[in-house]
Coordinates of C-alpha atoms in Angstrom, one line a residue:
X14 CA 130.8 115.8 184.4
X15 CA 127.2 115.7 185.5
X16 CA 124.3 114.9 183.3
X17 CA 122.2 118.0 183.9
X18 CA 126.3 120.0 182.5
X19 CA 126.5 117.2 180.3
X20 CA 122.9 118.5 177.9
X21 CA 122.4 121.8 178.7
X22 CA 126.1 121.7 176.5
X23 CA 124.8 119.7 173.1
X24 CA 121.2 122.1 173.2
X25 CA 124.0 124.7 173.6
X26 CA 125.9 123.5 170.9
X27 CA 122.9 122.1 169.1
X28 CA 121.5 126.2 168.4
X29 CA 125.2 127.4 167.6
X30 CA 125.3 125.2 164.9
X31 CA 122.2 125.3 163.8
X32 CA 122.6 128.6 163.9
X33 CA 125.0 129.1 162.2
X34 CA 124.0 126.4 159.0
X35 CA 121.2 129.2 158.6
X36 CA 124.0 132.0 158.0
X37 CA 122.8 134.6 155.7
X38 CA 123.1 132.2 152.3
X39 CA 122.7 133.2 149.1
X40 CA 122.7 129.6 147.4
X41 CA 119.5 128.6 146.8
X42 CA 118.3 132.2 144.4
X43 CA 121.9 131.5 142.6
X44 CA 120.8 127.8 141.4
X45 CA 123.8 126.0 143.1
X46 CA 124.5 123.4 146.6
X47 CA 127.6 124.0 149.4
X48 CA 129.0 121.6 147.9
X49 CA 129.3 123.6 144.8
X50 CA 130.7 126.2 146.0
X51 CA 133.7 125.0 148.1
X52 CA 134.6 122.8 145.2
X53 CA 135.2 126.2 143.5
X54 CA 136.4 127.4 146.5
X55 CA 139.9 125.2 146.2
X56 CA 139.8 125.5 142.4
X57 CA 140.2 129.3 142.2
X58 CA 143.2 129.0 145.0
X59 CA 144.3 126.4 142.7
X60 CA 143.5 127.3 139.2
X61 CA 146.0 124.8 137.6
X62 CA 143.5 121.5 137.8
X63 CA 142.8 119.5 140.5
X64 CA 142.3 115.2 140.2
X65 CA 138.4 114.8 141.1
X66 CA 139.5 111.8 143.7
X67 CA 141.6 114.7 145.6
X68 CA 138.9 117.2 145.4
X69 CA 137.0 113.9 146.9
X70 CA 139.0 113.1 150.1
X71 CA 140.0 116.9 150.9
X72 CA 136.2 117.6 151.0
X73 CA 135.7 114.6 153.0
X74 CA 132.4 112.6 150.8
X75 CA 132.7 109.7 148.4
X76 CA 133.3 110.3 144.6
X77 CA 129.7 109.7 143.7
X78 CA 129.4 112.7 145.5
X79 CA 131.7 114.9 143.8
X80 CA 131.1 113.4 140.7
X81 CA 127.4 115.3 140.6
X82 CA 128.5 118.2 141.5
X83 CA 131.3 118.5 139.2
X84 CA 129.1 117.1 136.4
X85 CA 126.3 119.9 137.9
X86 CA 129.5 122.6 137.9
X87 CA 130.4 121.7 134.1
X88 CA 126.7 121.8 133.0
X89 CA 126.3 125.3 134.2
X90 CA 129.8 126.3 132.6
X91 CA 132.3 127.3 136.0
X92 CA 134.2 124.6 135.7
X93 CA 136.2 121.7 133.0
X94 CA 137.6 118.2 133.4
X95 CA 140.3 117.4 131.1
X96 CA 142.2 114.0 131.2
X97 CA 145.7 114.2 133.0
X98 CA 148.8 115.1 130.5
X99 CA 151.1 113.5 132.9
X100 CA 148.1 109.9 133.5
X101 CA 145.3 109.3 131.9
X102 CA 143.2 107.9 133.6
X103 CA 143.5 110.0 136.5
X104 CA 140.9 114.0 135.9
X105 CA 141.5 117.2 136.0
X106 CA 139.2 119.5 137.6
X107 CA 139.8 123.6 135.6
X108 CA 137.7 125.8 137.1
X109 CA 136.5 129.1 134.1
X110 CA 136.7 133.1 133.9
X111 CA 132.6 132.0 135.0
X112 CA 133.7 129.6 138.0
X113 CA 136.8 132.3 139.3
X114 CA 134.3 135.3 139.4
X115 CA 131.2 134.0 140.7
X116 CA 133.7 131.9 143.3
X117 CA 135.4 135.0 144.1
X118 CA 132.6 136.8 144.6
X119 CA 131.0 134.0 147.1
X120 CA 134.0 134.5 148.9
X121 CA 133.6 138.4 148.9
X122 CA 130.4 137.0 150.2
X123 CA 131.4 134.5 152.9
X124 CA 134.6 136.9 154.4
X125 CA 131.4 139.7 155.3
X126 CA 129.6 137.8 156.9
X127 CA 133.4 136.4 158.9
X128 CA 134.3 140.6 159.2
X129 CA 130.3 140.8 160.5
X130 CA 130.7 138.3 163.2
X131 CA 134.2 138.6 164.2
X132 CA 132.6 143.1 164.6
X133 CA 129.7 142.5 166.0
X134 CA 132.1 139.9 169.4
X135 CA 135.3 141.4 168.5
X136 CA 138.0 140.4 167.2
X137 CA 139.9 138.5 170.1
X138 CA 136.5 136.4 170.8
X139 CA 135.7 136.0 167.2
X140 CA 139.3 134.5 167.2
X141 CA 139.3 132.3 170.9
X142 CA 136.2 130.7 169.6
X143 CA 137.6 129.6 166.4
X144 CA 140.2 128.3 168.5
X145 CA 138.4 126.1 171.1
X146 CA 135.8 125.5 168.3
X147 CA 140.1 123.7 166.3
X148 CA 140.4 122.3 169.8
X149 CA 137.1 120.8 170.7
X150 CA 137.0 119.3 167.0
X151 CA 140.5 118.0 167.3
X152 CA 139.0 116.3 170.2
X153 CA 136.9 115.0 169.3
X154 CA 138.9 113.1 165.8
X155 CA 141.6 112.0 168.8
X156 CA 138.6 110.2 170.5
X157 CA 137.6 108.0 167.0
X158 CA 141.9 108.2 165.1
X159 CA 141.6 110.7 162.8
X160 CA 143.6 113.6 162.4
X161 CA 142.8 117.7 160.6
X162 CA 143.9 117.8 157.7
X163 CA 144.2 121.3 157.5
X164 CA 144.8 123.8 159.7
X165 CA 144.3 127.7 160.1
X166 CA 147.2 128.9 158.7
X167 CA 146.7 126.8 155.4
X168 CA 142.9 128.8 154.9
X169 CA 143.7 132.2 154.0

């Protein structure tokens, strides 16, 4: 591929990524971080408790970073932690009712953003974009010997 095309694509991709990062977001006004929102989304989907180590694996971040996020979420009353009854070495993370309500509100906002995007370009083009993006990420991960941990079928 020509160097000029590679540079053009790189510029376009950087633009896409930076614009996606600027989507309407209420994190600052509501006082939470992006990682905290994702943790709450996971807990809302699985309120029976998730080991903190599993959260680290699912989100592909270090246990220290997860620990800091959990500490902040616990301070705000969105989660609580409890030792696993079967394996006292494990700490399970549970959402509080306040955390579940917060996650549901944020998810509703996120879904509205997705709906607006799909309506702006048409559902078929939006779905094609997502499929193409996942194919690109899969190809990139294959080049580095990684595998995608989730599929579109596991995220509804």
